Coordinates of C-alpha atoms in Angstrom, one line a residue:
M26 CA 65.9 101.9 96.4
T27 CA 69.2 103.4 95.3
S28 CA 69.0 101.9 91.9
F29 CA 65.7 103.7 91.3
I30 CA 67.1 107.0 92.5
F31 CA 70.1 106.6 90.1
Y32 CA 67.8 105.7 87.3
F33 CA 65.8 108.9 87.8
S34 CA 68.9 111.1 88.0
F35 CA 70.3 109.4 84.9
L36 CA 67.4 110.2 82.8
S37 CA 66.3 113.5 84.3
Q38 CA 66.9 116.5 82.0
S39 CA 67.8 118.8 84.8
A40 CA 69.7 116.7 87.4
L41 CA 73.5 116.8 87.4
A42 CA 75.5 113.8 88.5
A43 CA 77.7 115.3 91.2
E44 CA 77.8 113.4 94.5
F45 CA 79.2 114.5 97.9
F46 CA 80.9 112.2 100.4
E47 CA 83.3 112.8 103.3
G48 CA 83.7 116.5 102.6
Q49 CA 84.4 116.1 98.9
G50 CA 82.5 116.6 95.6
F51 CA 82.6 114.0 92.9
Y52 CA 81.9 115.3 89.4
L53 CA 81.3 113.2 86.3
G54 CA 82.7 114.1 82.9
D55 CA 83.5 112.9 79.4
L56 CA 86.8 114.3 78.2
H57 CA 86.7 112.9 74.7
A58 CA 83.6 113.0 72.4
H59 CA 83.1 113.7 68.7
T60 CA 80.3 115.2 66.6
G61 CA 79.7 115.5 62.9
V62 CA 82.3 118.2 62.9
S63 CA 85.0 115.6 62.8
G64 CA 85.6 113.8 59.5
D65 CA 84.7 110.5 61.0
G66 CA 81.9 111.7 63.2
G67 CA 78.2 112.2 62.7
S68 CA 75.4 114.6 63.8
S69 CA 71.8 114.3 62.7
D70 CA 71.6 118.0 62.1
L71 CA 74.8 118.3 60.0
E72 CA 74.2 117.3 56.4
D73 CA 76.0 114.3 55.0
T74 CA 77.8 113.5 58.3
C75 CA 75.7 110.7 59.9
T76 CA 75.5 107.3 58.2
N77 CA 74.0 105.4 61.1
D78 CA 72.4 106.6 64.4
C79 CA 73.5 110.1 65.7
A80 CA 72.2 112.8 67.9
A81 CA 72.1 116.5 67.0
L82 CA 74.9 119.0 67.6
A83 CA 72.3 121.7 68.5
D84 CA 71.2 119.4 71.4
V85 CA 74.7 118.3 72.6
K86 CA 74.4 120.0 76.0
Q87 CA 71.0 118.5 76.7
T88 CA 72.3 115.1 75.6
A89 CA 75.2 115.4 78.0
L90 CA 72.8 116.4 80.8
D91 CA 70.6 113.5 80.0
N92 CA 73.6 111.2 80.4
G93 CA 74.3 112.6 83.8
L94 CA 77.4 114.6 83.0
D95 CA 78.8 117.6 85.0
F96 CA 81.4 118.5 82.3
M97 CA 82.3 117.5 78.8
T98 CA 84.8 118.2 75.9
L99 CA 84.1 118.0 72.2
S100 CA 87.4 116.8 70.8
E101 CA 87.1 117.3 67.1
H102 CA 90.0 116.3 64.8
V103 CA 92.1 119.3 63.8
N104 CA 94.9 117.5 61.8
G105 CA 95.6 114.1 60.3
N106 CA 93.3 112.0 58.2
Q107 CA 89.9 113.1 59.6
V108 CA 90.5 116.8 59.9
T109 CA 87.5 119.1 59.9
T110 CA 87.1 122.5 58.3
N111 CA 87.7 125.9 59.8
E112 CA 83.9 126.8 59.5
L113 CA 82.7 123.6 61.2
Y114 CA 85.3 123.8 64.0
A115 CA 84.1 127.4 64.7
Y116 CA 80.5 126.0 64.9
A117 CA 81.5 123.4 67.4
L118 CA 83.5 125.9 69.5
E119 CA 80.5 128.2 69.6
A120 CA 78.4 125.3 70.9
I121 CA 80.9 124.5 73.6
L122 CA 81.4 128.1 74.8
D123 CA 77.6 128.7 74.8
S124 CA 77.0 125.6 76.8
N125 CA 79.4 126.5 79.7
D126 CA 77.1 127.2 82.6
V127 CA 79.0 127.8 85.9
E128 CA 75.9 129.1 87.7
N129 CA 74.0 125.8 87.2
G130 CA 77.0 123.6 87.6
F131 CA 77.7 122.4 84.0
I132 CA 81.2 123.0 82.6
T133 CA 82.4 122.6 79.1
L134 CA 86.1 122.4 78.0
P135 CA 87.1 123.5 74.5
G136 CA 89.5 121.1 73.0
A137 CA 90.5 118.9 70.1
E138 CA 92.0 115.6 69.1
V139 CA 95.6 116.2 67.9
W140 CA 97.9 113.7 66.2
F141 CA 101.6 113.8 66.7
G142 CA 103.9 111.9 64.3
V143 CA 107.4 112.1 65.8
E144 CA 110.3 111.1 63.6
G145 CA 111.3 107.6 64.4
G146 CA 107.8 106.6 65.6
A147 CA 104.5 108.3 66.1
D148 CA 103.6 109.6 69.5
G149 CA 100.0 108.9 68.7
H150 CA 96.8 110.9 69.4
K151 CA 96.3 113.3 72.3
T152 CA 93.2 115.0 73.7
L153 CA 93.8 118.7 73.9
L154 CA 91.9 120.3 76.8
M155 CA 91.7 124.1 77.2
F156 CA 90.8 125.9 80.4
G157 CA 90.8 129.6 79.5
S158 CA 87.8 131.8 79.9
N159 CA 85.2 132.2 77.2
D160 CA 86.6 135.7 76.5
E161 CA 90.1 134.3 76.1
L162 CA 88.9 131.5 73.7
S163 CA 86.3 133.3 71.7
D164 CA 88.7 134.1 68.9
L165 CA 90.3 130.7 68.7
E166 CA 90.5 129.2 65.2
M167 CA 91.3 125.6 64.1
E168 CA 94.6 126.7 62.5
D169 CA 95.7 127.9 66.0
L170 CA 95.6 124.3 67.1
Q171 CA 97.6 122.8 64.2
H172 CA 101.1 122.4 65.5
E173 CA 102.8 122.7 62.1
G174 CA 100.3 125.2 60.7
G175 CA 98.5 122.7 58.6
E176 CA 96.8 119.3 58.5
T177 CA 100.0 117.3 58.8
A178 CA 100.6 115.2 61.9
D179 CA 104.4 115.3 61.6
I180 CA 106.3 117.1 64.3
S181 CA 110.1 117.4 64.5
S182 CA 110.7 116.0 68.0
C183 CA 109.3 115.1 71.4
E184 CA 110.4 118.5 72.7
A185 CA 108.4 120.2 70.0
I186 CA 105.2 118.7 71.4
W187 CA 105.7 120.4 74.8
E188 CA 106.7 123.6 73.2
Y189 CA 103.4 123.5 71.3
A190 CA 101.6 123.0 74.6
K191 CA 103.5 125.9 76.2
E192 CA 102.7 128.3 73.3
L193 CA 99.0 127.3 73.4
S194 CA 98.9 128.0 77.2
S195 CA 100.6 131.3 76.8
A196 CA 98.2 132.5 74.0
W197 CA 94.8 131.0 75.1
G198 CA 95.0 130.1 78.8
P199 CA 96.0 126.8 80.5
A200 CA 96.1 123.7 78.3
L201 CA 96.8 120.0 78.7
L202 CA 97.6 117.2 76.3
I203 CA 96.2 113.8 77.5
P204 CA 97.4 110.6 75.8
H205 CA 94.3 109.1 74.0
H206 CA 93.8 105.3 73.6
P207 CA 97.5 104.8 74.4
G208 CA 97.6 101.0 74.3
L209 CA 96.4 100.7 70.7
S210 CA 98.7 98.6 68.5
S211 CA 98.5 100.9 65.5
G212 CA 100.3 104.2 65.2
M213 CA 97.5 105.8 67.3
G214 CA 99.2 104.5 70.5
T215 CA 101.5 106.5 72.7
K216 CA 105.3 106.7 72.6
W217 CA 106.0 107.1 76.3
E218 CA 109.6 108.1 75.8
C219 CA 108.3 111.5 74.8
H220 CA 106.8 112.0 78.3
N221 CA 109.7 111.8 80.6
S222 CA 110.7 115.5 80.8
P223 CA 109.5 118.0 83.3
E224 CA 107.6 119.8 80.6
A225 CA 105.8 116.6 79.7
Q226 CA 104.8 116.1 83.3
K227 CA 103.4 119.6 83.4
Y228 CA 101.4 119.5 80.3
S229 CA 100.5 115.8 80.3
P230 CA 99.8 114.9 84.0
A231 CA 97.2 112.2 83.2
V232 CA 96.4 109.4 80.8
E233 CA 93.1 108.1 79.3
T234 CA 93.0 104.5 80.6
Y235 CA 89.6 103.5 79.2
S236 CA 87.5 104.5 76.2
E237 CA 85.3 102.8 73.6
H238 CA 88.5 101.3 72.2
G239 CA 88.9 99.3 75.4
N240 CA 91.1 99.0 78.4
S241 CA 94.7 100.3 77.9
M242 CA 95.9 99.5 81.4
D243 CA 98.0 96.5 80.5
T244 CA 98.4 93.6 78.0
H245 CA 97.1 90.9 80.3
T246 CA 93.8 92.5 81.2
N247 CA 90.8 90.3 81.2
Y248 CA 88.4 93.3 81.0
D249 CA 87.3 94.9 77.7
V250 CA 90.5 94.1 75.8
V251 CA 91.5 96.8 73.2
W252 CA 89.7 95.8 70.0
N253 CA 92.6 95.9 67.5
G254 CA 95.3 94.4 69.8
T255 CA 97.3 95.9 72.6
N256 CA 100.8 97.4 72.3
H257 CA 102.6 96.7 75.6
E258 CA 104.9 99.7 75.2
G259 CA 101.9 102.0 74.9
T260 CA 100.0 100.7 77.9
V261 CA 99.5 102.6 81.1
S262 CA 101.4 100.0 83.2
H263 CA 104.4 100.4 80.9
A264 CA 104.2 104.2 81.4
L265 CA 104.1 103.8 85.2
D266 CA 106.6 101.0 85.7
P267 CA 109.9 102.4 87.0
E268 CA 111.9 99.2 86.3
D269 CA 110.8 98.0 82.9
G270 CA 109.0 101.1 81.7
E271 CA 109.2 104.9 82.0
G272 CA 108.4 105.4 85.6
L273 CA 106.0 108.3 84.9
R274 CA 103.8 109.8 87.6
I275 CA 100.4 110.4 86.0
G276 CA 96.8 110.2 87.0
Y277 CA 93.9 108.5 85.4
V278 CA 91.1 110.0 83.2
G279 CA 88.6 108.5 80.8
G280 CA 86.4 109.4 77.8
T281 CA 83.9 107.7 75.6
D282 CA 85.5 108.7 72.2
S283 CA 81.9 108.5 70.9
H284 CA 81.5 109.7 67.3
D285 CA 77.7 110.0 67.3
T286 CA 77.3 113.4 69.2
R287 CA 76.4 111.6 72.4
P288 CA 78.9 112.6 75.1
G289 CA 78.6 110.5 78.2
G290 CA 76.7 107.7 76.4
V291 CA 78.3 104.8 78.1
C292 CA 75.2 102.6 78.0
A293 CA 75.4 102.1 74.3
T294 CA 78.1 101.5 71.7
D295 CA 79.0 104.1 69.2
G296 CA 76.0 104.8 66.8
E297 CA 78.3 106.1 64.1
Y298 CA 81.7 104.2 64.5
T299 CA 80.0 100.9 65.0
H300 CA 83.2 98.8 64.9
H301 CA 84.3 100.2 68.2
P302 CA 83.1 97.6 70.6
Y303 CA 82.6 99.3 74.0
G304 CA 80.5 102.2 75.5
G305 CA 83.6 104.0 76.8
G306 CA 84.8 105.5 80.1
L307 CA 84.2 108.6 82.0
T308 CA 86.3 110.8 84.4
V309 CA 85.5 111.6 88.0
A310 CA 87.0 114.9 89.2
V311 CA 87.4 115.2 93.0
L312 CA 87.1 118.6 94.6
D313 CA 86.6 119.9 98.1
E314 CA 82.9 120.2 98.7
D315 CA 83.0 124.0 99.2
E316 CA 85.2 124.5 96.1
E317 CA 83.5 126.3 93.1
F318 CA 83.1 124.0 90.2
T319 CA 84.8 125.7 87.2
R320 CA 87.2 125.1 84.4
S321 CA 90.0 126.1 86.7
A322 CA 88.9 123.6 89.3
I323 CA 88.9 120.8 86.8
Y324 CA 92.3 121.8 85.6
S325 CA 93.7 121.6 89.1
A326 CA 92.1 118.2 89.7
I327 CA 93.6 116.7 86.6
S328 CA 97.0 118.4 87.2
E329 CA 97.1 117.2 90.8
R330 CA 95.9 113.7 90.0
R331 CA 92.6 114.1 91.9
T332 CA 90.7 112.2 89.2
Y333 CA 89.7 108.6 88.6
V334 CA 88.1 106.5 85.8
T335 CA 84.8 104.7 85.7
S336 CA 83.4 102.5 83.0
G337 CA 80.1 104.2 83.8
P338 CA 78.9 104.3 87.4
L339 CA 79.5 107.4 89.5
M340 CA 80.4 106.0 92.9
P341 CA 82.3 108.3 95.3
A342 CA 85.4 106.6 96.6
V343 CA 88.1 107.7 99.0
V344 CA 91.4 105.9 99.7
E345 CA 93.8 106.5 102.7
Y346 CA 97.3 105.2 103.1
N347 CA 98.7 104.9 106.6
S348 CA 101.8 103.4 108.3
G349 CA 102.4 102.8 111.9
G350 CA 99.3 104.8 112.7
V351 CA 100.4 107.8 110.8
Y352 CA 98.5 109.1 107.8
L353 CA 100.7 109.2 104.7
G354 CA 98.4 110.5 102.0
G355 CA 95.6 109.8 99.5
M356 CA 94.9 109.3 95.9
G357 CA 97.4 110.7 93.4
E358 CA 99.9 111.8 96.0
E359 CA 103.7 111.0 96.3
V360 CA 104.0 109.8 99.9
G361 CA 107.0 109.1 102.1
M362 CA 106.8 105.4 103.0
P363 CA 108.8 104.7 106.2
E364 CA 111.4 102.1 105.5
G365 CA 110.8 98.8 107.4
Q366 CA 107.1 99.5 108.0
D367 CA 104.0 97.9 106.6
L368 CA 101.4 99.8 104.6
D369 CA 97.8 100.0 105.8
V370 CA 95.3 100.9 103.1
E371 CA 91.6 101.7 103.5
V372 CA 89.1 102.4 100.7
R373 CA 85.7 103.8 101.6
V374 CA 82.5 104.2 99.5
P375 CA 79.0 105.3 100.7
A376 CA 77.6 102.6 103.0
E377 CA 74.3 102.7 101.2
W378 CA 75.9 101.8 97.9
S379 CA 78.3 99.1 99.2
E380 CA 75.8 96.4 98.1
Y381 CA 76.9 97.0 94.5
V382 CA 80.6 96.4 95.3
T383 CA 81.6 92.8 94.5
S384 CA 85.4 93.3 95.2
V385 CA 88.1 95.8 95.8
Q386 CA 91.7 95.1 94.6
L387 CA 94.9 96.9 95.4
R388 CA 97.2 97.0 92.4
G389 CA 100.7 98.1 91.5
N390 CA 103.7 97.1 89.5
G391 CA 103.7 93.3 89.6
F392 CA 101.3 93.5 92.5
E393 CA 97.6 92.6 93.0
F394 CA 95.9 91.8 96.3
Q395 CA 92.3 91.5 97.3
M396 CA 91.1 93.9 100.0
Q397 CA 88.8 92.7 102.8
A398 CA 85.4 94.2 103.6
M399 CA 85.3 95.6 107.1
G400 CA 81.7 96.8 107.6
E401 CA 79.5 98.5 105.0
G402 CA 81.5 100.5 102.5
V403 CA 84.9 100.0 104.1
F404 CA 87.7 97.8 102.6
V405 CA 91.1 97.3 104.1
I406 CA 94.4 95.6 103.6
T407 CA 97.9 95.6 105.3
V408 CA 100.7 95.2 102.8
N409 CA 103.9 93.7 104.3
E410 CA 107.0 95.8 104.0
H411 CA 108.6 93.1 101.8
D412 CA 105.7 93.2 99.3
L413 CA 105.5 96.9 98.7
P414 CA 105.5 98.0 95.1
D415 CA 106.6 101.4 93.8
Y416 CA 103.0 102.6 93.3
V417 CA 99.5 101.4 94.2
Y418 CA 96.0 102.1 93.2
P419 CA 92.6 100.6 94.1
M420 CA 90.3 99.0 91.5
I421 CA 86.7 98.7 92.5
V422 CA 84.5 96.1 90.8
L423 CA 80.8 96.6 90.7
D424 CA 77.7 94.5 89.9
G425 CA 76.7 96.3 86.8
E426 CA 73.4 94.5 86.4
A427 CA 72.3 95.6 89.9
W428 CA 73.6 99.2 89.4
Y429 CA 71.8 99.7 86.1
E430 CA 68.6 97.9 87.2
G431 CA 65.7 99.4 85.3
V432 CA 68.0 101.1 82.7
D433 CA 68.7 99.7 79.3
C434 CA 72.5 99.6 79.5
D435 CA 74.2 97.6 76.8
D436 CA 77.8 98.9 76.8
G437 CA 79.2 96.2 74.6
G438 CA 81.5 94.8 77.2
D439 CA 80.9 92.5 80.2
D440 CA 77.5 94.0 81.3
L441 CA 77.6 92.0 84.5
E442 CA 80.7 93.9 85.7
Q443 CA 81.6 97.6 85.9
R444 CA 85.0 99.0 87.1
I445 CA 86.5 102.0 88.7
W446 CA 90.2 102.8 88.7
L447 CA 91.5 105.3 91.2
S448 CA 94.7 107.3 90.3
P449 CA 97.9 105.9 91.6
T450 CA 99.8 106.9 94.8
W451 CA 103.6 106.6 94.8
L452 CA 105.4 105.0 97.8
D453 CA 108.8 106.7 98.1
G454 CA 110.9 104.9 100.7
V455 CA 112.2 107.3 103.4
A456 CA 113.7 107.1 106.8
A457 CA 110.7 109.1 107.8
D458 CA 110.5 111.6 110.6
L459 CA 106.8 112.2 110.2
D460 CA 106.4 114.3 113.4
S461 CA 109.5 116.4 112.8
D462 CA 111.0 115.6 116.3
G463 CA 114.4 114.7 114.9
Y464 CA 114.0 110.9 115.2
T465 CA 112.7 108.4 112.6
F466 CA 111.4 104.8 113.0
E467 CA 114.9 103.7 112.2
D468 CA 116.3 105.9 115.0
G469 CA 113.9 104.2 117.4
D470 CA 111.0 106.6 117.5
C471 CA 108.2 104.4 118.7
A472 CA 105.5 106.9 117.9
D473 CA 106.4 108.9 114.8
D474 CA 103.0 110.6 114.8
D475 CA 103.7 112.2 118.2
P476 CA 106.5 114.8 118.6
S477 CA 106.4 114.5 122.4
V478 CA 107.6 110.8 122.1
S479 CA 111.1 109.9 120.9
P480 CA 114.4 108.5 122.2
G481 CA 115.4 112.0 123.0
A482 CA 112.4 112.9 125.1
A483 CA 112.3 112.9 128.9
E484 CA 110.3 110.1 130.5
V485 CA 107.0 111.5 131.9
C486 CA 106.6 108.9 134.7
Y487 CA 102.8 108.7 134.5
G488 CA 100.1 107.0 132.6
N489 CA 100.8 104.3 130.1
I490 CA 103.3 106.4 128.1
D491 CA 106.8 105.4 127.2
A492 CA 107.9 108.9 126.2
D493 CA 111.6 108.1 125.7
C494 CA 111.0 104.9 123.8
D495 CA 113.1 102.7 126.0
G496 CA 110.4 100.1 126.4
L497 CA 109.8 100.9 130.1
I498 CA 107.0 102.8 131.7
G499 CA 106.1 104.2 135.1
P500 CA 108.0 102.8 138.1
R501 CA 109.8 100.2 136.0
D502 CA 111.7 102.9 134.2
P503 CA 115.0 103.9 136.1
D504 CA 114.3 107.5 135.1
C505 CA 111.4 107.4 137.6
A506 CA 113.1 105.5 140.4
N507 CA 113.9 108.5 142.7
L508 CA 110.5 110.2 142.4
E509 CA 108.3 110.2 145.4
Q510 CA 105.3 109.6 143.2
P511 CA 106.7 107.7 140.2
W512 CA 103.4 106.9 138.5
N513 CA 101.1 109.9 139.1
D514 CA 99.3 111.6 141.9
R515 CA 95.9 110.1 141.2
E516 CA 94.4 107.4 143.5
T517 CA 94.9 103.8 142.2
I518 CA 93.3 100.5 142.9
G519 CA 95.0 99.2 146.1
N520 CA 96.1 102.7 147.2
D521 CA 96.2 103.0 151.0
G522 CA 94.3 106.2 150.9
E523 CA 97.3 108.5 151.7
G524 CA 98.3 109.1 148.1
S525 CA 101.7 107.4 148.5
S526 CA 102.9 104.3 146.7
S527 CA 103.8 101.0 148.3
S528 CA 104.2 97.4 147.3
S529 CA 100.5 96.8 147.9
D530 CA 99.8 99.3 145.1
F531 CA 100.9 96.7 142.5
I532 CA 98.7 93.9 141.2
E533 CA 100.6 90.7 140.6
D534 CA 99.7 89.1 137.3
Q535 CA 100.5 85.5 138.1
E536 CA 100.3 84.3 134.4
I537 CA 102.7 86.9 133.1
G538 CA 104.8 87.3 136.3
E539 CA 105.2 91.0 135.8
P540 CA 104.1 93.7 138.3
N541 CA 101.6 95.9 136.6
W542 CA 100.2 99.2 137.8
I543 CA 96.4 99.6 137.4
E544 CA 94.7 102.9 137.7
E545 CA 91.2 103.3 139.0
S546 CA 90.3 105.2 135.9
G547 CA 91.6 102.5 133.6
P548 CA 94.6 102.4 131.3
Q549 CA 95.4 105.3 129.0
S550 CA 95.9 104.8 125.3
S551 CA 99.5 104.7 124.2
P552 CA 101.1 105.8 121.0
R553 CA 101.2 102.9 118.5
G554 CA 104.7 101.3 118.5
C555 CA 105.3 101.7 122.3
S556 CA 105.0 98.7 124.6
T557 CA 102.7 100.2 127.3
I558 CA 99.3 98.5 127.9
N559 CA 99.6 95.5 130.2
A560 CA 97.7 92.3 130.0
A561 CA 96.1 92.6 133.4
T562 CA 94.2 95.7 132.4
S563 CA 92.4 94.0 129.5
F564 CA 91.8 90.7 131.2
L565 CA 91.2 92.0 134.8
P566 CA 87.6 90.7 135.1
A567 CA 88.5 87.2 133.9
L568 CA 91.5 87.0 136.2
L569 CA 89.4 88.1 139.1
G570 CA 86.8 85.4 138.3
L571 CA 89.5 82.7 138.1
G572 CA 91.0 83.7 141.4
L573 CA 94.3 84.3 139.8
I574 CA 94.6 87.8 141.3
G575 CA 93.2 89.6 144.3
L576 CA 92.5 93.2 145.1
R577 CA 92.6 94.8 148.6
R578 CA 89.4 96.8 149.1
R579 CA 89.9 100.4 150.0
E580 CA 87.7 101.4 152.9
D581 CA 85.6 104.4 152.2
T582 CA 85.9 107.3 154.5
V583 CA 83.1 109.5 155.8

């Protein structure tokens, strides 16, 4: 059974978590974990650091592998109240660099937890992620990461935060600053006003939505509420909301924030920081299946919002957004939403794992709808044009008890439920010309996915195609009235055998009262949005049986 397979891979010392589905690879990582190097962390092999239950820093890679991770970050404090020492940070950095193993598919990201105290209100804590090579980062020291050259968290302005990120990237290779536990009510939350510049979008393209502190999505969440109270202006929903918030366009990531040297340990609460009530979250990075798994690949996935958050389970998930039969985009993208059109959404997970899914919801600003199951692993919804929000994202709810069957998984939250949050997609209203033929839906293009069909195209006079979008096809279109063979040159039911048309070539649909042309080979599919397929085609057998229509048999010739 699937649960047994997952249990084996979860505990195996050599198995990595990556799953592959629909041409993509799904990699599991912990972007925020502490060891005894941090002033508030503990490691069993670092003297006087562990007061409760901790793992060893020397074994941190194996611990991550045992927890099923493909990548991890050790985010030790480098300023503020719980700052470490230069010597200990160097020790942790060495462990991270030595653990990076591209050949065997395990990636480590050097980093830190950095506190920013902006005048007029703190901007909170951020996870620093560094993506340079081992050679570039080997000489890195803790003081290089202290934005004011010391332990202070104070920084002069919001602009100074992004200048700091720029300088780090220039000196040590690409770097990102990810808001950490943004919804906390204390000064550790995020001041989103600092994030609305182009520089901020570049260096902070994602937000940690879930950790052992709880769920920072919004203040009215009913799932793993932030333990010390939620600050609405620091929540993810406030950051995204274009009307009452900042209107930012950022993806979702997660981390455990464990302080016991157990990256990826979501099936237990923190062994050192015992007042944190939850096991924490993890990040899923989505890559093309033939893309090499490296630091650079993870950097691109985060920057391009090709990530999502899980409270623990690694379940591959794909979302597609369509309108009028035209594919608009997927997770994390900014798509042109044709004005006056409905939105069709489809979420897919592996069919063999669909038994664990209890519900899929589509969410956005002021928006929450239940998606419908359509076969194993497929969930769909059509959103009316009048209900469209500014952004949407799917949330997948799993039966945690079934998923972790056979595994002792006490994550401190609601153990009967696990969740996955896909990064948002933004719906930018456009008078779309999706096929670049010069006509939009508003202009009357009845098939904006087909450049050969538009109000400016010539009628083709054959098949079930309304090429000029005037609502008429074949011999009913005046553009085809003077042609000797207005429909096509193939034989039709009722043809007199000479290949020419006559009134007997039509079948009278007595219910509809419209003459309809039926081809022997059956109707051809038409572009969505064109009125082409007649009722007699679909219901021909039934109409014949009722005696409502008749066909003149064509005599075979020898």
